[in-house]
mmCIF file of C-alpha atoms and ligand atoms in Angstrom:
data_model
loop_
_atom_site.group_PDB
_atom_site.id
_atom_site.type_symbol
_atom_site.label_atom_id
_atom_site.label_comp_id
_atom_site.label_asym_id
_atom_site.label_seq_id
_atom_site.Cartn_x
_atom_site.Cartn_y
_atom_site.Cartn_z
ATOM 1 C CA MET A 7 -16.001 -239.547 -64.097
ATOM 2 C CA PRO A 8 -19.249 -240.373 -62.239
ATOM 3 C CA MET A 9 -21.275 -243.276 -63.561
ATOM 4 C CA SER A 10 -23.796 -242.334 -66.223
ATOM 5 C CA PRO A 11 -27.353 -241.908 -64.884
ATOM 6 C CA ASP A 12 -28.574 -244.452 -67.454
ATOM 7 C CA LEU A 13 -26.586 -247.224 -65.810
ATOM 8 C CA ARG A 14 -28.020 -246.347 -62.426
ATOM 9 C CA GLU A 15 -31.526 -247.192 -63.588
ATOM 10 C CA THR A 16 -31.220 -249.870 -66.212
ATOM 11 C CA SER A 17 -29.912 -253.412 -66.340
ATOM 12 C CA HIS A 18 -26.194 -253.595 -66.948
ATOM 13 C CA ARG A 19 -23.204 -255.726 -66.125
ATOM 14 C CA ARG A 20 -20.125 -254.787 -64.142
ATOM 15 C CA LEU A 21 -16.646 -256.234 -64.443
ATOM 16 C CA ASN A 22 -15.034 -257.787 -61.399
ATOM 17 C CA PRO A 23 -11.371 -257.045 -62.182
ATOM 18 C CA LEU A 24 -10.141 -259.204 -59.311
ATOM 19 C CA ARG A 25 -11.803 -262.361 -60.613
ATOM 20 C CA GLY A 26 -12.007 -261.353 -64.251
ATOM 21 C CA ASP A 27 -15.743 -262.054 -64.570
ATOM 22 C CA TRP A 28 -19.007 -260.100 -64.636
ATOM 23 C CA VAL A 29 -22.007 -259.476 -62.406
ATOM 24 C CA VAL A 30 -25.414 -258.453 -63.777
ATOM 25 C CA VAL A 31 -27.038 -255.477 -61.996
ATOM 26 C CA SER A 32 -30.797 -254.913 -62.259
ATOM 27 C CA PRO A 33 -31.542 -251.684 -60.344
ATOM 28 C CA HIS A 34 -35.134 -251.503 -61.599
ATOM 29 C CA ARG A 35 -35.977 -254.840 -60.013
ATOM 30 C CA THR A 36 -35.861 -254.008 -56.311
ATOM 31 C CA GLN A 37 -39.634 -253.565 -56.052
ATOM 32 C CA ARG A 38 -40.257 -257.222 -56.944
ATOM 33 C CA PRO A 39 -42.695 -258.813 -54.455
ATOM 34 C CA TRP A 40 -41.369 -261.621 -52.306
ATOM 35 C CA GLN A 41 -43.508 -264.624 -51.484
ATOM 36 C CA GLY A 42 -40.641 -267.061 -51.281
ATOM 37 C CA ARG A 43 -38.726 -268.619 -48.481
ATOM 38 C CA ARG A 44 -38.186 -266.870 -45.172
ATOM 39 C CA GLU A 45 -35.426 -268.235 -42.986
ATOM 40 C CA ALA A 46 -36.003 -269.029 -39.342
ATOM 41 C CA VAL A 47 -34.157 -266.403 -37.311
ATOM 42 C CA ALA A 48 -32.023 -267.856 -34.528
ATOM 43 C CA THR A 49 -32.790 -265.680 -31.532
ATOM 44 C CA ASP A 50 -31.949 -268.029 -28.646
ATOM 45 C CA ALA A 51 -29.941 -266.183 -26.011
ATOM 46 C CA GLN A 52 -26.709 -268.106 -25.500
ATOM 47 C CA PRO A 53 -25.191 -268.831 -22.065
ATOM 48 C CA ARG A 54 -21.700 -267.462 -21.249
ATOM 49 C CA HIS A 55 -20.501 -271.055 -20.996
ATOM 50 C CA ASP A 56 -22.270 -274.026 -22.572
ATOM 51 C CA PRO A 57 -21.317 -277.376 -21.023
ATOM 52 C CA GLY A 58 -22.224 -279.115 -24.296
ATOM 53 C CA CYS A 59 -20.133 -276.836 -26.555
ATOM 54 C CA TYR A 60 -16.985 -278.375 -27.999
ATOM 55 C CA LEU A 61 -15.305 -274.967 -28.237
ATOM 56 C CA CYS A 62 -15.920 -273.634 -24.701
ATOM 57 C CA ALA A 63 -12.956 -273.548 -22.293
ATOM 58 C CA GLY A 64 -12.370 -276.755 -20.342
ATOM 59 C CA ASN A 65 -14.845 -278.783 -22.429
ATOM 60 C CA LEU A 66 -14.411 -282.071 -24.272
ATOM 61 C CA ARG A 67 -14.216 -281.939 -28.062
ATOM 62 C CA ALA A 68 -15.861 -284.455 -30.381
ATOM 63 C CA ASN A 69 -12.712 -286.599 -30.602
ATOM 64 C CA GLY A 70 -12.209 -286.718 -26.830
ATOM 65 C CA ALA A 71 -9.486 -284.023 -26.544
ATOM 66 C CA ARG A 72 -10.115 -281.493 -23.750
ATOM 67 C CA ASN A 73 -9.818 -277.742 -24.335
ATOM 68 C CA PRO A 74 -7.571 -275.897 -21.880
ATOM 69 C CA ASP A 75 -9.083 -273.315 -19.560
ATOM 70 C CA TYR A 76 -8.189 -270.600 -22.071
ATOM 71 C CA ARG A 77 -8.818 -266.922 -21.239
ATOM 72 C CA SER A 78 -8.406 -265.140 -24.566
ATOM 73 C CA THR A 79 -8.115 -266.884 -27.962
ATOM 74 C CA PHE A 80 -7.372 -270.603 -28.444
ATOM 75 C CA ALA A 81 -6.161 -272.316 -31.640
ATOM 76 C CA PHE A 82 -6.101 -276.066 -32.244
ATOM 77 C CA ASP A 83 -5.700 -278.486 -35.150
ATOM 78 C CA ASN A 84 -9.124 -279.194 -36.628
ATOM 79 C CA ASP A 85 -10.156 -282.648 -35.402
ATOM 80 C CA PHE A 86 -11.886 -283.275 -38.742
ATOM 81 C CA ALA A 87 -9.348 -281.518 -40.959
ATOM 82 C CA ALA A 88 -10.205 -281.335 -44.654
ATOM 83 C CA LEU A 89 -6.511 -281.286 -45.529
ATOM 84 C CA LYS A 90 -3.787 -283.447 -44.007
ATOM 85 C CA SER A 91 -0.073 -282.688 -44.092
ATOM 86 C CA ASP A 92 0.845 -286.282 -44.952
ATOM 87 C CA ALA A 93 -1.161 -286.481 -48.202
ATOM 88 C CA GLY A 94 1.852 -287.596 -50.260
ATOM 89 C CA ASP A 95 2.560 -286.801 -53.921
ATOM 90 C CA ALA A 96 0.254 -289.102 -55.868
ATOM 91 C CA ARG A 97 -0.999 -287.900 -59.263
ATOM 92 C CA PHE A 98 -3.505 -289.334 -61.719
ATOM 93 C CA GLU A 99 -4.097 -288.219 -65.269
ATOM 94 C CA ASP A 100 -6.324 -289.844 -67.858
ATOM 95 C CA GLY A 101 -7.135 -287.320 -70.551
ATOM 96 C CA LEU A 102 -9.526 -284.816 -69.050
ATOM 97 C CA MET A 103 -9.523 -286.533 -65.690
ATOM 98 C CA VAL A 104 -6.742 -285.108 -63.562
ATOM 99 C CA ALA A 105 -6.225 -285.541 -59.840
ATOM 100 C CA GLU A 106 -3.332 -284.835 -57.542
ATOM 101 C CA ALA A 107 -2.670 -285.118 -53.844
ATOM 102 C CA GLU A 108 -3.454 -281.945 -51.913
ATOM 103 C CA SER A 109 -1.947 -281.459 -48.482
ATOM 104 C CA GLY A 110 -2.356 -278.826 -45.815
ATOM 105 C CA VAL A 111 -3.131 -277.903 -42.243
ATOM 106 C CA CYS A 112 -6.547 -276.857 -40.873
ATOM 107 C CA ARG A 113 -6.908 -275.083 -37.564
ATOM 108 C CA VAL A 114 -9.818 -273.745 -35.568
ATOM 109 C CA ILE A 115 -9.444 -270.457 -33.644
ATOM 110 C CA CYS A 116 -11.803 -269.745 -30.758
ATOM 111 C CA PHE A 117 -12.154 -265.962 -30.561
ATOM 112 C CA SER A 118 -13.060 -265.868 -26.878
ATOM 113 C CA PRO A 119 -13.943 -268.236 -24.025
ATOM 114 C CA ARG A 120 -17.356 -266.495 -23.958
ATOM 115 C CA HIS A 121 -19.855 -268.714 -25.754
ATOM 116 C CA ASP A 122 -22.379 -265.874 -26.073
ATOM 117 C CA LEU A 123 -20.223 -263.316 -27.916
ATOM 118 C CA THR A 124 -19.809 -262.479 -31.600
ATOM 119 C CA LEU A 125 -17.298 -260.075 -33.171
ATOM 120 C CA ALA A 126 -20.070 -257.458 -33.157
ATOM 121 C CA ARG A 127 -20.309 -257.769 -29.364
ATOM 122 C CA MET A 128 -16.580 -257.967 -28.533
ATOM 123 C CA GLY A 129 -15.510 -254.344 -29.143
ATOM 124 C CA PRO A 130 -12.284 -253.222 -30.839
ATOM 125 C CA ALA A 131 -10.031 -254.075 -27.861
ATOM 126 C CA GLY A 132 -11.643 -257.513 -27.592
ATOM 127 C CA ILE A 133 -10.977 -258.205 -31.283
ATOM 128 C CA VAL A 134 -7.251 -257.295 -31.122
ATOM 129 C CA PRO A 135 -6.300 -260.795 -29.825
ATOM 130 C CA VAL A 136 -8.425 -262.330 -32.606
ATOM 131 C CA VAL A 137 -6.486 -260.425 -35.276
ATOM 132 C CA GLU A 138 -3.235 -261.335 -33.496
ATOM 133 C CA ALA A 139 -4.239 -265.012 -33.541
ATOM 134 C CA PHE A 140 -4.988 -264.883 -37.289
ATOM 135 C CA VAL A 141 -1.620 -263.161 -37.864
ATOM 136 C CA ALA A 142 0.279 -265.698 -35.729
ATOM 137 C CA GLN A 143 -1.365 -268.655 -37.479
ATOM 138 C CA ALA A 144 -0.827 -267.197 -40.937
ATOM 139 C CA ARG A 145 2.821 -266.472 -40.118
ATOM 140 C CA GLU A 146 3.523 -269.923 -38.671
ATOM 141 C CA LEU A 147 1.760 -271.888 -41.390
ATOM 142 C CA GLY A 148 2.939 -269.620 -44.216
ATOM 143 C CA ALA A 149 6.562 -270.275 -43.217
ATOM 144 C CA ARG A 150 6.193 -274.025 -43.871
ATOM 145 C CA ALA A 151 7.882 -275.366 -46.985
ATOM 146 C CA ASP A 152 4.779 -277.446 -47.807
ATOM 147 C CA VAL A 153 2.386 -274.457 -47.706
ATOM 148 C CA ARG A 154 1.783 -272.052 -50.593
ATOM 149 C CA SER A 155 -1.386 -270.294 -49.486
ATOM 150 C CA VAL A 156 -3.036 -269.507 -46.145
ATOM 151 C CA GLN A 157 -6.758 -268.709 -45.800
ATOM 152 C CA ALA A 158 -7.997 -267.188 -42.540
ATOM 153 C CA PHE A 159 -11.782 -266.962 -42.384
ATOM 154 C CA GLU A 160 -14.968 -266.976 -40.355
ATOM 155 C CA ASN A 161 -18.204 -268.620 -41.299
ATOM 156 C CA ARG A 162 -20.939 -267.112 -39.113
ATOM 157 C CA GLY A 163 -24.527 -268.070 -38.507
ATOM 158 C CA GLU A 164 -26.648 -271.184 -38.960
ATOM 159 C CA ILE A 165 -27.816 -269.914 -42.353
ATOM 160 C CA MET A 166 -24.185 -270.156 -43.519
ATOM 161 C CA GLY A 167 -23.842 -273.717 -42.281
ATOM 162 C CA CYS A 168 -21.821 -272.719 -39.255
ATOM 163 C CA SER A 169 -21.956 -275.646 -36.870
ATOM 164 C CA ASN A 170 -21.601 -273.812 -33.571
ATOM 165 C CA PRO A 171 -22.535 -270.335 -32.248
ATOM 166 C CA HIS A 172 -19.349 -270.161 -30.161
ATOM 167 C CA PRO A 173 -17.299 -267.335 -31.773
ATOM 168 C CA HIS A 174 -14.653 -269.007 -33.894
ATOM 169 C CA GLY A 175 -12.841 -268.886 -37.186
ATOM 170 C CA GLN A 176 -10.620 -271.202 -39.142
ATOM 171 C CA VAL A 177 -7.269 -271.189 -40.892
ATOM 172 C CA TRP A 178 -6.580 -273.517 -43.807
ATOM 173 C CA ALA A 179 -3.051 -273.678 -45.208
ATOM 174 C CA SER A 180 -2.627 -275.574 -48.457
ATOM 175 C CA ARG A 181 0.091 -276.762 -50.815
ATOM 176 C CA HIS A 182 -1.681 -275.222 -53.808
ATOM 177 C CA GLU A 183 -3.335 -271.813 -54.171
ATOM 178 C CA PRO A 184 -7.142 -272.252 -54.083
ATOM 179 C CA ASN A 185 -9.200 -271.086 -57.106
ATOM 180 C CA GLU A 186 -10.134 -267.618 -55.837
ATOM 181 C CA LEU A 187 -6.514 -266.877 -55.004
ATOM 182 C CA VAL A 188 -5.250 -268.094 -58.378
ATOM 183 C CA ALA A 189 -7.637 -265.661 -60.087
ATOM 184 C CA GLU A 190 -6.741 -262.754 -57.783
ATOM 185 C CA THR A 191 -3.003 -263.330 -58.130
ATOM 186 C CA ALA A 192 -3.257 -263.408 -61.928
ATOM 187 C CA SER A 193 -5.347 -260.227 -62.179
ATOM 188 C CA GLN A 194 -3.220 -258.275 -59.695
ATOM 189 C CA ALA A 195 -0.018 -259.426 -61.435
ATOM 190 C CA ALA A 196 -1.388 -258.318 -64.824
ATOM 191 C CA HIS A 197 -2.336 -254.881 -63.428
ATOM 192 C CA PHE A 198 1.063 -254.484 -61.775
ATOM 193 C CA ALA A 199 2.894 -255.475 -64.952
ATOM 194 C CA ARG A 200 0.949 -252.863 -66.888
ATOM 195 C CA HIS A 201 0.855 -249.963 -64.421
ATOM 196 C CA GLY A 202 3.630 -250.647 -61.914
ATOM 197 C CA ARG A 203 1.205 -250.165 -59.020
ATOM 198 C CA PRO A 204 -0.922 -252.623 -56.988
ATOM 199 C CA MET A 205 -4.414 -252.960 -58.461
ATOM 200 C CA LEU A 206 -6.249 -252.607 -55.160
ATOM 201 C CA ALA A 207 -4.233 -249.528 -54.131
ATOM 202 C CA ASP A 208 -5.323 -247.884 -57.401
ATOM 203 C CA TYR A 209 -8.885 -249.058 -56.807
ATOM 204 C CA LEU A 210 -9.066 -247.769 -53.224
ATOM 205 C CA ALA A 211 -7.606 -244.377 -54.196
ATOM 206 C CA ARG A 212 -10.361 -243.978 -56.781
ATOM 207 C CA GLU A 213 -13.113 -245.127 -54.395
ATOM 208 C CA LEU A 214 -11.920 -242.736 -51.662
ATOM 209 C CA ALA A 215 -12.064 -239.897 -54.188
ATOM 210 C CA LEU A 216 -15.588 -240.849 -55.306
ATOM 211 C CA GLY A 217 -16.923 -241.687 -51.838
ATOM 212 C CA GLU A 218 -20.237 -243.228 -52.856
ATOM 213 C CA ARG A 219 -19.315 -246.834 -52.111
ATOM 214 C CA ILE A 220 -17.289 -246.109 -48.955
ATOM 215 C CA VAL A 221 -19.033 -247.360 -45.790
ATOM 216 C CA PHE A 222 -16.477 -245.980 -43.286
ATOM 217 C CA GLU A 223 -12.748 -245.589 -42.874
ATOM 218 C CA ASN A 224 -10.234 -245.311 -40.060
ATOM 219 C CA GLU A 225 -6.556 -244.341 -40.043
ATOM 220 C CA CYS A 226 -5.347 -247.591 -41.696
ATOM 221 C CA PHE A 227 -8.352 -249.319 -43.320
ATOM 222 C CA ALA A 228 -11.350 -248.464 -45.472
ATOM 223 C CA CYS A 229 -14.558 -250.450 -45.786
ATOM 224 C CA LEU A 230 -16.451 -250.297 -49.083
ATOM 225 C CA VAL A 231 -19.071 -252.090 -51.121
ATOM 226 C CA PRO A 232 -17.070 -253.047 -54.218
ATOM 227 C CA PHE A 233 -18.268 -251.648 -57.552
ATOM 228 C CA TRP A 234 -18.612 -255.294 -58.686
ATOM 229 C CA ALA A 235 -20.200 -256.671 -55.471
ATOM 230 C CA THR A 236 -22.249 -259.826 -56.007
ATOM 231 C CA TRP A 237 -23.953 -260.330 -52.640
ATOM 232 C CA PRO A 238 -26.450 -257.586 -51.665
ATOM 233 C CA PHE A 239 -24.411 -256.259 -48.723
ATOM 234 C CA GLU A 240 -21.007 -257.591 -49.731
ATOM 235 C CA THR A 241 -18.084 -255.477 -48.487
ATOM 236 C CA MET A 242 -14.298 -255.361 -48.624
ATOM 237 C CA LEU A 243 -11.799 -254.063 -46.086
ATOM 238 C CA LEU A 244 -8.752 -252.551 -47.774
ATOM 239 C CA PRO A 245 -5.546 -251.179 -46.224
ATOM 240 C CA LYS A 246 -4.583 -247.583 -46.929
ATOM 241 C CA ARG A 247 -0.862 -248.372 -47.032
ATOM 242 C CA PRO A 248 0.813 -251.189 -48.982
ATOM 243 C CA LEU A 249 0.261 -254.435 -47.072
ATOM 244 C CA GLY A 250 0.488 -257.760 -48.872
ATOM 245 C CA ALA A 251 -0.249 -260.224 -46.108
ATOM 246 C CA LEU A 252 -1.375 -260.540 -42.507
ATOM 247 C CA ASP A 253 2.318 -260.941 -41.710
ATOM 248 C CA ASP A 254 2.930 -257.287 -42.702
ATOM 249 C CA LEU A 255 0.606 -255.788 -40.049
ATOM 250 C CA ASP A 256 2.295 -253.717 -37.321
ATOM 251 C CA ALA A 257 0.678 -253.050 -33.937
ATOM 252 C CA GLY A 258 -1.105 -249.943 -35.246
ATOM 253 C CA ASP A 259 -2.515 -251.869 -38.216
ATOM 254 C CA VAL A 260 -3.718 -254.661 -35.900
ATOM 255 C CA ALA A 261 -5.573 -252.175 -33.704
ATOM 256 C CA ALA A 262 -7.068 -250.424 -36.739
ATOM 257 C CA LEU A 263 -8.105 -253.716 -38.346
ATOM 258 C CA ALA A 264 -9.736 -254.813 -35.067
ATOM 259 C CA ALA A 265 -11.596 -251.476 -34.941
ATOM 260 C CA ALA A 266 -12.720 -251.911 -38.562
ATOM 261 C CA LEU A 267 -13.932 -255.478 -37.922
ATOM 262 C CA SER A 268 -15.833 -254.220 -34.896
ATOM 263 C CA GLU A 269 -17.457 -251.324 -36.741
ATOM 264 C CA LEU A 270 -18.409 -253.407 -39.770
ATOM 265 C CA THR A 271 -19.944 -256.260 -37.783
ATOM 266 C CA ILE A 272 -21.883 -253.750 -35.614
ATOM 267 C CA ARG A 273 -23.242 -251.993 -38.720
ATOM 268 C CA TYR A 274 -24.190 -255.389 -40.160
ATOM 269 C CA ASP A 275 -26.056 -256.363 -36.968
ATOM 270 C CA ASN A 276 -27.815 -252.989 -37.046
ATOM 271 C CA LEU A 277 -28.947 -253.418 -40.664
ATOM 272 C CA PHE A 278 -31.738 -255.867 -39.849
ATOM 273 C CA GLU A 279 -31.389 -255.744 -36.039
ATOM 274 C CA THR A 280 -30.257 -259.338 -36.007
ATOM 275 C CA SER A 281 -27.030 -261.239 -35.365
ATOM 276 C CA PHE A 282 -25.875 -260.921 -38.970
ATOM 277 C CA PRO A 283 -24.582 -264.026 -40.795
ATOM 278 C CA TYR A 284 -21.718 -263.992 -43.282
ATOM 279 C CA SER A 285 -18.664 -265.745 -44.606
ATOM 280 C CA MET A 286 -15.632 -263.508 -44.327
ATOM 281 C CA GLY A 287 -11.972 -264.121 -44.965
ATOM 282 C CA PHE A 288 -8.624 -262.539 -45.669
ATOM 283 C CA HIS A 289 -6.947 -262.821 -49.043
ATOM 284 C CA GLN A 290 -3.189 -262.376 -49.034
ATOM 285 C CA ARG A 291 -0.146 -262.958 -51.225
ATOM 286 C CA PRO A 292 1.070 -266.506 -51.879
ATOM 287 C CA ALA A 293 3.297 -267.826 -49.086
ATOM 288 C CA ASP A 294 6.015 -268.821 -51.549
ATOM 289 C CA GLY A 295 8.741 -266.508 -50.269
ATOM 290 C CA ALA A 296 8.526 -264.163 -53.299
ATOM 291 C CA PRO A 297 7.769 -260.462 -52.545
ATOM 292 C CA HIS A 298 4.590 -260.207 -54.675
ATOM 293 C CA PRO A 299 4.451 -256.382 -54.855
ATOM 294 C CA GLU A 300 1.237 -256.747 -56.897
ATOM 295 C CA TRP A 301 -0.656 -258.138 -53.934
ATOM 296 C CA THR A 302 -2.834 -256.146 -51.502
ATOM 297 C CA LEU A 303 -4.070 -257.844 -48.344
ATOM 298 C CA HIS A 304 -7.847 -257.498 -48.070
ATOM 299 C CA ALA A 305 -10.900 -259.027 -46.430
ATOM 300 C CA HIS A 306 -14.108 -260.006 -48.218
ATOM 301 C CA PHE A 307 -17.419 -260.203 -46.375
ATOM 302 C CA TYR A 308 -20.086 -262.222 -48.181
ATOM 303 C CA PRO A 309 -23.390 -261.985 -46.258
ATOM 304 C CA PRO A 310 -26.397 -263.924 -47.569
ATOM 305 C CA LEU A 311 -29.207 -261.639 -46.309
ATOM 306 C CA LEU A 312 -31.150 -259.560 -48.808
ATOM 307 C CA ARG A 313 -34.026 -257.632 -47.305
ATOM 308 C CA SER A 314 -34.530 -258.720 -43.692
ATOM 309 C CA ALA A 315 -33.233 -261.125 -41.082
ATOM 310 C CA SER A 316 -35.366 -263.830 -42.680
ATOM 311 C CA VAL A 317 -35.049 -263.264 -46.437
ATOM 312 C CA LYS A 318 -31.805 -264.410 -47.966
ATOM 313 C CA LYS A 319 -30.443 -264.059 -51.460
ATOM 314 C CA PHE A 320 -30.321 -267.289 -53.450
ATOM 315 C CA MET A 321 -27.597 -267.791 -56.050
ATOM 316 C CA VAL A 322 -29.647 -270.072 -58.297
ATOM 317 C CA GLY A 323 -31.034 -270.292 -61.818
ATOM 318 C CA PHE A 324 -29.305 -267.813 -64.120
ATOM 319 C CA GLU A 325 -26.780 -267.115 -61.374
ATOM 320 C CA MET A 326 -25.687 -270.735 -61.101
ATOM 321 C CA LEU A 327 -25.843 -271.330 -64.811
ATOM 322 C CA GLY A 328 -24.834 -267.934 -66.175
ATOM 323 C CA SER A 329 -23.594 -264.979 -64.122
ATOM 324 C CA PRO A 330 -24.415 -263.688 -60.656
ATOM 325 C CA GLN A 331 -27.064 -260.975 -60.572
ATOM 326 C CA ARG A 332 -28.050 -258.343 -58.032
ATOM 327 C CA ASP A 333 -30.998 -255.978 -57.644
ATOM 328 C CA ILE A 334 -30.036 -253.391 -55.016
ATOM 329 C CA THR A 335 -27.073 -251.460 -56.440
ATOM 330 C CA PRO A 336 -23.700 -251.441 -54.680
ATOM 331 C CA GLU A 337 -24.132 -247.663 -54.250
ATOM 332 C CA ALA A 338 -27.504 -248.095 -52.528
ATOM 333 C CA ALA A 339 -26.135 -250.889 -50.302
ATOM 334 C CA ALA A 340 -23.167 -248.714 -49.298
ATOM 335 C CA GLY A 341 -25.505 -245.797 -48.587
ATOM 336 C CA ARG A 342 -27.622 -247.933 -46.279
ATOM 337 C CA LEU A 343 -24.631 -249.366 -44.394
ATOM 338 C CA ARG A 344 -23.079 -245.887 -44.113
ATOM 339 C CA ALA A 345 -26.260 -244.361 -42.679
ATOM 340 C CA LEU A 346 -26.492 -246.944 -39.876
ATOM 341 C CA PRO A 347 -25.307 -246.089 -36.375
ATOM 342 C CA ALA A 348 -21.861 -247.385 -35.365
ATOM 343 C CA THR A 349 -23.273 -248.293 -31.933
ATOM 344 C CA HIS A 350 -24.795 -251.763 -31.604
ATOM 345 C CA TYR A 351 -28.595 -251.755 -31.432
ATOM 346 C CA LEU A 352 -28.530 -253.826 -28.248
ATOM 347 C CA ASP A 353 -26.391 -251.148 -26.571
ATOM 348 C CA ARG A 354 -28.648 -248.248 -27.447
ATOM 349 C CA ALA A 355 -30.499 -246.765 -24.502
ATOM 350 C CA ALA A 356 -34.093 -247.939 -24.393
ATOM 351 C CA PRO A 357 -36.537 -245.087 -25.072
ATOM 352 C CA ALA A 358 -38.030 -243.552 -21.956
ATOM 353 C CA PRO A 359 -41.446 -245.114 -21.161
HETATM 354 P P1 H2U B 5 -17.800 -274.385 -38.620
HETATM 355 O O1 H2U B 5 -18.640 -273.969 -37.484
HETATM 356 O O2 H2U B 5 -17.535 -273.243 -39.553
HETATM 357 O O3 H2U B 5 -18.351 -275.598 -39.292
HETATM 358 O O4 H2U B 5 -16.359 -274.789 -38.014
HETATM 359 C C1 H2U B 5 -16.220 -275.626 -36.914
HETATM 360 C C2 H2U B 5 -15.011 -276.505 -37.159
HETATM 361 O O5 H2U B 5 -14.664 -277.141 -35.942
HETATM 362 C C3 H2U B 5 -15.297 -277.600 -38.166
HETATM 363 O O6 H2U B 5 -14.367 -277.498 -39.230
HETATM 364 C C4 H2U B 5 -14.256 -278.449 -36.193
HETATM 365 C C5 H2U B 5 -15.077 -278.896 -37.370
HETATM 366 O O7 H2U B 5 -14.385 -279.850 -38.138
HETATM 367 N N1 H2U B 5 -14.442 -279.240 -34.981
HETATM 368 C C6 H2U B 5 -13.344 -279.752 -34.318
HETATM 369 O O8 H2U B 5 -12.218 -279.609 -34.789
HETATM 370 N N2 H2U B 5 -13.522 -280.425 -33.135
HETATM 371 C C7 H2U B 5 -14.742 -280.672 -32.583
HETATM 372 O O9 H2U B 5 -14.803 -281.228 -31.499
HETATM 373 C C8 H2U B 5 -15.958 -280.271 -33.297
HETATM 374 C C9 H2U B 5 -15.798 -279.420 -34.516
HETATM 375 ZN ZN1 ZN B 6 -18.927 -272.509 -26.382
#
């Protein structure tokens, strides 16, 4: 059943069934004038190799280790790892104050030796080794007895606090499931117990039938703006066949996922004709050896930009203290992303003079 026209024009709230919470949607509010903060837009052209970059091939890192002369991707243990594997088993409990040791492994993955590239500029074939590196890391770390959950992610752009423009991502493997994963495991398990089917497979089937929040699809993956999206141009990548973890991808899935990552990041760059910032990451089943048929591998993209390269969305006030809120509807955001060209704006032929 299509959504009632009333909800398209008036304030309402939408359930996020993955997290089990709500987002407030205010479609009537998009005309609000903006006199607030504009972000500086980083437009510096980057060199192919930066002698001062700690991620470029052959360079020294901050702790004195030297990167090899790598030609494709390169993974290393984070020199300032947030989680250490030798954290021990200590536990403290005093009423409401509870603490316990948390252990893990943090790695950095350079996507390319080229300092000046981003996923949006690497092309599908160039992204295949990046997906393969995420898969290899997730497989290796997920097989460890002291790891229960593996997060593979990319934090892109100065506005997101990314420390270096060199294309890179991270993998954090931890003894405990992090908060977001605990919530997603619980909601997917509850759906599976009730319906006998994975929640996100049911969700994608419905979205493909409706079409209005689909941005694009290829043979193995679909990209959509979730019905419950919080960030203005938030998207998810979902597999069309049952996949529970990066470990389950075959060669065809890897190629299709690389193509989807390429197309999405190009569309994002085209949205405001800027190198588009975001935090993205893959969510996958717990690495506890159980089959977890309830789980569907997926990627979330959380971009901060709202209406231009220089105006970002702030999650403050009611959103920090109450619930997140959005103005542009998920349907309108999907429509805008869908209408954009799939060719990068920097590759489009300049108009004849
Ligand atoms: P971000 O750009 O998302 O901050 O990630 C860069 C990571 O690289 C960060 O976690 C690590 C930082 O700890 N790093 C090293 O491991 N070695 C270095 O020489 C510098 C940065
Ligand atoms: Zn570099």
